[in-house]
């Protein structure tokens, strides 16, 4: 998933930027990546994937005389069914200089209440005690429905590195209460339901992480900018426009496979097939999604060249 947000996509209170720190991180990540370079035909173990991502993410690009980094922050998801594996991944994330770690609830042997879940998260966080820690709340996929608002109550006493939450659920009452009950704390509230982001911004979301930002990022940024300048009518138009596309693909059947297909379509970069049990997106899906992207002006070549997308709003 990719981040978007008015105040950064996560970990905005992180550990400070600076070219020196970035250069050091880049060296550490490059060393780790070189040490474990996989052969082309082998699947990447997760730690190798992290190293390679960090190297790429912390690399510089250049526009004119200005140098910039591809990513502002790299927050690594280290959740796993096994506590030990999660801890190893957390240690590795710290070694390669990640800006933070995130963890979903284990979903085979599920935690049955808040305390049990916090205990698990605490053990993972303790393996990387200098890294900001995020809980990734995604009940539709984990089946762990412990309310985030309950989980946050007193969490920093148990997990001192707790920094915030990625909230991937449509329960805006729960989300609103997370924000409302933690106003004194500087938590990051990263929202993960792209079609509802505007509502979450109104409630205090500080950023967003979601799948559609990989290809609807420009439209989302227009919405964020309108929101920042308090032009709520334009912000709503942009959100509705995004909803039109998401609503359309949700009805066709939308998940990771379809996301890969759309990303391939929009970027021209082959994303490869999904792993079983997932199946490739069907030809019909790709054709229909393409037509919809075109009709909303999300796919035209001019879209990539800074076109104003008012036709959609
Ligand atoms: C259940 C799900 O996949 N949610 C997505 C959303 O970005 C979602 O695809 C989008 O809101 C469309 O419904 C993200 O919150 C999760 C995600 O991108 C990820 O974990 O990589």
Short mmCIF file of C-alpha atoms and ligand atoms in Angstrom, two decimals:
data_model
loop_
_atom_site.label_atom_id
_atom_site.label_comp_id
_atom_site.label_asym_id
_atom_site.label_seq_id
_atom_site.Cartn_x
_atom_site.Cartn_y
_atom_site.Cartn_z
CA UNK A 1 0.00 0.00 0.00
CA UNK A 2 1.08 3.54 -0.58
CA UNK A 3 0.80 6.54 1.68
CA UNK A 4 -0.77 9.92 1.09
CA UNK A 5 -1.53 12.68 3.47
CA UNK A 6 -1.56 16.33 4.33
CA UNK A 7 1.06 15.93 7.00
CA UNK A 8 3.01 13.00 5.67
CA UNK A 9 2.03 9.42 5.12
CA UNK A 10 3.04 8.16 8.50
CA UNK A 11 5.54 8.59 11.23
CA UNK A 12 5.52 12.30 10.77
CA UNK A 13 6.99 12.68 14.22
CA UNK A 14 9.62 10.13 13.15
CA UNK A 15 13.24 10.62 13.91
CA UNK A 16 13.98 13.65 11.86
CA UNK A 17 15.25 13.77 8.30
CA UNK A 18 18.51 15.18 7.11
CA UNK A 19 20.75 14.14 4.25
CA UNK A 20 23.34 12.70 6.66
CA UNK A 21 20.90 10.33 8.28
CA UNK A 22 19.50 9.33 4.93
CA UNK A 23 22.93 8.63 3.51
CA UNK A 24 23.74 6.45 6.53
CA UNK A 25 20.44 4.59 6.20
CA UNK A 26 20.99 4.11 2.51
CA UNK A 27 24.42 2.62 3.16
CA UNK A 28 23.04 0.28 5.81
CA UNK A 29 20.16 -0.83 3.61
CA UNK A 30 22.44 -1.26 0.59
CA UNK A 31 24.84 -3.37 2.63
CA UNK A 32 22.00 -5.54 3.87
CA UNK A 33 20.57 -5.87 0.37
CA UNK A 34 23.92 -6.76 -1.19
CA UNK A 35 24.57 -9.30 1.54
CA UNK A 36 21.36 -11.15 0.80
CA UNK A 37 20.86 -10.53 -2.90
CA UNK A 38 18.44 -13.16 -4.16
CA UNK A 39 18.67 -14.93 -7.49
CA UNK A 40 16.10 -13.73 -9.98
CA UNK A 41 14.09 -16.93 -9.91
CA UNK A 42 13.70 -17.19 -6.14
CA UNK A 43 10.96 -15.59 -4.14
CA UNK A 44 12.18 -12.75 -1.99
CA UNK A 45 12.11 -13.56 1.70
CA UNK A 46 10.49 -10.63 3.47
CA UNK A 47 13.68 -9.23 4.99
CA UNK A 48 15.34 -9.08 1.56
CA UNK A 49 12.32 -7.35 0.16
CA UNK A 50 12.53 -4.78 2.97
CA UNK A 51 16.22 -4.12 2.28
CA UNK A 52 15.65 -3.62 -1.42
CA UNK A 53 12.67 -1.36 -0.81
CA UNK A 54 14.67 0.73 1.62
CA UNK A 55 17.54 1.10 -0.83
CA UNK A 56 15.16 2.23 -3.57
CA UNK A 57 13.06 4.37 -1.28
CA UNK A 58 16.03 6.21 0.14
CA UNK A 59 17.63 6.78 -3.25
CA UNK A 60 17.67 10.25 -4.70
CA UNK A 61 16.06 11.60 -7.80
CA UNK A 62 16.68 14.98 -9.35
CA UNK A 63 14.47 17.62 -10.94
CA UNK A 64 16.69 20.30 -12.40
CA UNK A 65 19.14 21.28 -9.71
CA UNK A 66 16.96 19.97 -6.91
CA UNK A 67 17.64 16.61 -5.35
CA UNK A 68 14.80 14.71 -3.72
CA UNK A 69 14.23 11.31 -2.19
CA UNK A 70 11.73 8.90 -3.67
CA UNK A 71 10.07 8.28 -0.34
CA UNK A 72 9.91 10.48 2.74
CA UNK A 73 9.59 7.57 5.13
CA UNK A 74 9.82 3.81 5.01
CA UNK A 75 7.57 2.12 7.57
CA UNK A 76 7.90 -1.65 7.38
CA UNK A 77 5.08 -4.04 8.08
CA UNK A 78 6.52 -6.84 10.23
CA UNK A 79 3.31 -8.59 11.28
CA UNK A 80 3.35 -12.39 11.12
CA UNK A 81 1.54 -15.36 12.57
CA UNK A 82 4.62 -16.30 14.56
CA UNK A 83 5.80 -13.93 17.27
CA UNK A 84 9.43 -14.96 16.72
CA UNK A 85 9.26 -14.24 13.02
CA UNK A 86 7.70 -10.87 13.71
CA UNK A 87 10.44 -10.05 16.20
CA UNK A 88 13.17 -11.04 13.74
CA UNK A 89 11.63 -8.87 11.05
CA UNK A 90 11.38 -5.99 13.53
CA UNK A 91 15.08 -6.33 14.44
CA UNK A 92 15.99 -6.42 10.78
CA UNK A 93 13.87 -3.32 10.09
CA UNK A 94 15.82 -1.48 12.80
CA UNK A 95 19.15 -2.66 11.35
CA UNK A 96 18.37 -1.36 7.88
CA UNK A 97 17.23 2.01 9.19
CA UNK A 98 13.47 1.89 8.72
CA UNK A 99 11.53 4.90 10.02
CA UNK A 100 9.04 2.70 11.83
CA UNK A 101 7.36 -0.68 11.99
CA UNK A 102 3.72 -1.66 11.70
CA UNK A 103 1.99 -4.84 12.83
CA UNK A 104 -1.38 -6.44 12.10
CA UNK A 105 -3.09 -8.71 14.62
CA UNK A 106 -2.11 -12.38 14.25
CA UNK A 107 -5.04 -13.99 12.50
CA UNK A 108 -4.75 -17.79 12.80
CA UNK A 109 -4.65 -18.11 16.55
CA UNK A 110 -6.46 -14.88 17.19
CA UNK A 111 -6.13 -12.66 20.26
CA UNK A 112 -9.52 -12.77 21.97
CA UNK A 113 -9.34 -9.52 23.86
CA UNK A 114 -7.50 -6.24 24.00
CA UNK A 115 -4.95 -7.30 26.64
CA UNK A 116 -3.96 -10.41 24.74
CA UNK A 117 -3.48 -8.41 21.57
CA UNK A 118 -1.47 -5.72 23.33
CA UNK A 119 0.80 -8.36 24.83
CA UNK A 120 1.59 -9.69 21.37
CA UNK A 121 2.23 -6.20 19.97
CA UNK A 122 4.36 -5.29 22.97
CA UNK A 123 6.67 -8.25 22.40
CA UNK A 124 7.15 -7.29 18.77
CA UNK A 125 7.74 -3.61 19.61
CA UNK A 126 10.33 -4.60 22.23
CA UNK A 127 12.44 -6.23 19.51
CA UNK A 128 12.97 -2.80 17.92
CA UNK A 129 12.87 -0.49 20.93
CA UNK A 130 14.13 2.58 19.06
CA UNK A 131 11.59 2.42 16.24
CA UNK A 132 8.20 4.13 16.21
CA UNK A 133 5.51 1.46 16.36
CA UNK A 134 2.18 1.43 14.51
CA UNK A 135 -0.75 -0.92 14.95
CA UNK A 136 -2.33 -1.85 11.62
CA UNK A 137 -6.06 -2.31 12.21
CA UNK A 138 -7.64 -4.22 9.32
CA UNK A 139 -10.42 -6.38 10.80
CA UNK A 140 -11.96 -7.40 7.46
CA UNK A 141 -8.77 -9.29 6.63
CA UNK A 142 -7.51 -10.41 10.04
CA UNK A 143 -10.92 -11.24 11.50
CA UNK A 144 -9.73 -9.60 14.74
CA UNK A 145 -12.50 -7.18 15.56
CA UNK A 146 -11.19 -5.68 18.79
CA UNK A 147 -12.14 -2.02 18.58
CA UNK A 148 -9.20 0.26 17.93
CA UNK A 149 -10.56 2.82 20.37
CA UNK A 150 -10.33 0.23 23.18
CA UNK A 151 -6.88 -0.85 22.13
CA UNK A 152 -5.54 2.68 22.26
CA UNK A 153 -6.73 3.21 25.81
CA UNK A 154 -3.51 3.22 27.86
CA UNK A 155 -1.42 1.68 25.07
CA UNK A 156 1.58 3.97 25.50
CA UNK A 157 2.12 2.78 29.06
CA UNK A 158 2.49 -0.74 27.69
CA UNK A 159 4.22 0.08 24.41
CA UNK A 160 6.32 3.23 24.89
CA UNK A 161 7.24 3.39 21.20
CA UNK A 162 3.58 3.39 20.14
CA UNK A 163 3.24 6.12 17.55
CA UNK A 164 -0.08 5.60 15.85
CA UNK A 165 -2.52 3.55 13.95
CA UNK A 166 -3.31 2.57 10.41
CA UNK A 167 -7.08 2.28 10.48
CA UNK A 168 -8.45 0.17 7.61
CA UNK A 169 -12.07 -0.17 8.58
CA UNK A 170 -15.31 1.58 7.67
CA UNK A 171 -16.37 2.06 11.30
CA UNK A 172 -16.05 5.83 11.51
CA UNK A 173 -17.44 5.86 15.04
CA UNK A 174 -14.48 3.77 16.18
CA UNK A 175 -12.07 5.94 14.17
CA UNK A 176 -13.54 9.19 15.47
CA UNK A 177 -13.28 7.95 19.03
CA UNK A 178 -9.63 6.99 18.52
CA UNK A 179 -8.93 10.60 17.58
CA UNK A 180 -11.21 12.19 20.15
CA UNK A 181 -9.89 10.20 23.10
CA UNK A 182 -6.26 10.85 22.22
CA UNK A 183 -6.23 14.54 21.45
CA UNK A 184 -3.50 15.14 24.03
CA UNK A 185 -1.22 12.62 22.40
CA UNK A 186 0.67 13.17 19.17
CA UNK A 187 -0.46 9.94 17.54
CA UNK A 188 -0.55 9.48 13.77
CA UNK A 189 -4.00 8.43 12.54
CA UNK A 190 -3.51 6.97 9.09
CA UNK A 191 -6.72 6.08 7.34
CA UNK A 192 -6.97 3.09 5.02
CA UNK A 193 -10.37 3.18 3.33
CA UNK A 194 -9.59 5.28 0.29
CA UNK A 195 -13.22 5.86 -0.72
CA UNK A 196 -13.96 7.42 2.69
CA UNK A 197 -10.79 9.43 3.22
CA UNK A 198 -12.51 12.81 3.20
CA UNK A 199 -14.81 11.80 6.06
CA UNK A 200 -11.79 10.59 8.02
CA UNK A 201 -9.92 13.85 7.36
CA UNK A 202 -12.84 15.74 8.86
CA UNK A 203 -12.51 13.55 11.96
CA UNK A 204 -8.79 14.19 12.29
CA UNK A 205 -6.94 11.66 10.12
CA UNK A 206 -3.32 12.81 9.81
CA UNK A 207 -2.50 10.76 6.72
CA UNK A 208 -3.59 7.82 4.61
CA UNK A 209 -2.23 4.50 3.40
CA UNK A 210 -4.11 2.64 0.71
CA UNK A 211 -3.96 0.66 -2.48
CA UNK A 212 -5.55 3.16 -4.86
CA UNK A 213 -2.95 5.86 -4.12
CA UNK A 214 -0.67 3.84 -6.37
CA UNK A 215 -2.69 5.05 -9.34
CA UNK A 216 -5.19 7.66 -8.09
CA UNK A 217 -2.54 9.61 -6.18
CA UNK A 218 -2.89 12.74 -8.22
CA UNK A 219 -6.65 12.94 -7.75
CA UNK A 220 -6.23 12.20 -4.05
CA UNK A 221 -3.65 14.98 -3.73
CA UNK A 222 -6.11 17.37 -5.36
CA UNK A 223 -8.65 16.37 -2.72
CA UNK A 224 -6.10 16.84 0.08
CA UNK A 225 -5.10 20.25 -1.23
CA UNK A 226 -8.74 21.36 -1.48
CA UNK A 227 -9.31 20.13 2.08
CA UNK A 228 -6.25 22.01 3.35
CA UNK A 229 -7.46 25.26 1.85
CA UNK A 230 -10.93 24.58 3.28
CA UNK A 231 -12.53 24.33 -0.15
CA UNK A 232 -14.83 21.53 0.99
CA UNK A 233 -17.03 21.60 -2.07
CA UNK A 234 -14.07 20.84 -4.36
CA UNK A 235 -12.74 18.28 -1.89
CA UNK A 236 -16.09 16.51 -1.99
CA UNK A 237 -16.15 16.54 -5.77
CA UNK A 238 -12.72 14.91 -5.85
CA UNK A 239 -13.80 12.31 -3.29
CA UNK A 240 -16.95 11.52 -5.29
CA UNK A 241 -14.86 11.14 -8.40
CA UNK A 242 -12.59 8.65 -6.62
CA UNK A 243 -15.67 6.87 -5.28
CA UNK A 244 -17.10 6.50 -8.77
CA UNK A 245 -14.09 4.45 -9.78
CA UNK A 246 -13.82 2.43 -6.56
CA UNK A 247 -17.55 1.72 -6.49
CA UNK A 248 -17.35 0.48 -10.06
CA UNK A 249 -14.46 -1.94 -9.46
CA UNK A 250 -15.84 -3.13 -6.11
CA UNK A 251 -18.93 -4.32 -7.95
CA UNK A 252 -16.79 -6.23 -10.43
CA UNK A 253 -14.81 -7.88 -7.61
CA UNK A 254 -11.76 -6.00 -6.37
CA UNK A 255 -8.71 -7.10 -4.39
CA UNK A 256 -4.95 -7.50 -4.64
CA UNK A 257 -5.01 -9.18 -8.08
CA UNK A 258 -7.14 -6.42 -9.55
CA UNK A 259 -4.93 -3.78 -7.91
CA UNK A 260 -1.88 -5.31 -9.58
CA UNK A 261 -3.65 -5.34 -12.94
CA UNK A 262 -4.67 -1.69 -12.64
CA UNK A 263 -1.20 -0.65 -11.52
CA UNK A 264 0.26 -2.41 -14.56
CA UNK A 265 -2.25 -0.68 -16.78
CA UNK A 266 -1.62 2.79 -15.42
CA UNK A 267 2.16 2.65 -15.01
CA UNK A 268 3.12 0.33 -17.85
CA UNK A 269 5.33 -1.50 -15.34
CA UNK A 270 4.46 -5.22 -15.19
CA UNK A 271 3.53 -6.03 -11.60
CA UNK A 272 3.56 -9.79 -12.11
CA UNK A 273 0.89 -12.30 -11.16
CA UNK A 274 -0.57 -12.57 -7.66
CA UNK A 275 0.41 -15.54 -5.54
CA UNK A 276 -2.05 -18.45 -5.09
CA UNK A 277 -4.66 -18.78 -3.78
CA UNK A 278 -5.25 -15.47 -5.57
CA UNK A 279 -5.95 -15.64 -9.30
CA UNK A 280 -4.99 -13.20 -11.99
CA UNK A 281 -7.56 -10.50 -12.73
CA UNK A 282 -9.73 -11.54 -15.68
CA UNK A 283 -9.44 -9.97 -19.12
CA UNK A 284 -13.00 -8.66 -18.72
CA UNK A 285 -12.06 -6.91 -15.48
CA UNK A 286 -9.02 -5.28 -17.05
CA UNK A 287 -10.99 -4.06 -20.07
CA UNK A 288 -13.83 -2.67 -17.96
CA UNK A 289 -11.51 -1.02 -15.45
CA UNK A 290 -9.52 0.53 -18.29
CA UNK A 291 -12.64 1.94 -19.91
CA UNK A 292 -13.76 3.39 -16.57
CA UNK A 293 -10.35 4.91 -15.88
CA UNK A 294 -10.48 6.50 -19.31
CA UNK A 295 -13.99 7.83 -18.90
CA UNK A 296 -12.98 9.45 -15.59
CA UNK A 297 -9.84 10.88 -17.22
CA UNK A 298 -7.55 8.84 -15.01
CA UNK A 299 -5.74 7.05 -17.79
CA UNK A 300 -5.25 9.39 -20.70
CA UNK A 301 -1.62 10.08 -21.50
CA UNK A 302 -2.28 13.73 -20.77
CA UNK A 303 -3.28 12.72 -17.24
CA UNK A 304 0.32 11.81 -16.62
CA UNK A 305 1.32 15.22 -17.91
CA UNK A 306 -0.28 17.38 -15.28
CA UNK A 307 -3.71 17.71 -16.79
CA UNK A 308 -6.42 19.43 -14.85
CA UNK A 309 -9.02 16.78 -14.05
CA UNK A 310 -12.02 19.03 -13.64
CA UNK A 311 -13.94 16.96 -16.17
CA UNK A 312 -14.38 14.37 -13.46
CA UNK A 313 -15.70 16.71 -10.83
C1 LIG B 1 -9.09 -4.13 2.54
C2 LIG B 1 -8.09 -3.38 1.71
O1 LIG B 1 -7.45 -3.94 0.87
N1 LIG B 1 -7.95 -2.10 1.99
C3 LIG B 1 -7.01 -1.27 1.27
C4 LIG B 1 -7.71 -0.07 0.69
O2 LIG B 1 -6.78 0.76 0.06
C5 LIG B 1 -8.77 -0.52 -0.33
O3 LIG B 1 -8.15 -1.28 -1.35
C6 LIG B 1 -9.48 0.66 -0.96
O4 LIG B 1 -10.01 1.49 0.04
C7 LIG B 1 -10.60 0.18 -1.90
O5 LIG B 1 -11.67 -0.37 -1.16
C8 LIG B 1 -5.91 -0.81 2.23
O6 LIG B 1 -6.45 -0.26 3.40
C9 LIG B 1 -5.04 -1.98 2.60
C10 LIG B 1 -3.80 -2.00 1.81
O7 LIG B 1 -3.69 -1.31 0.83
C11 LIG B 1 -2.66 -2.82 2.21
O8 LIG B 1 -2.62 -3.35 3.30
O9 LIG B 1 -1.75 -2.94 1.41
#
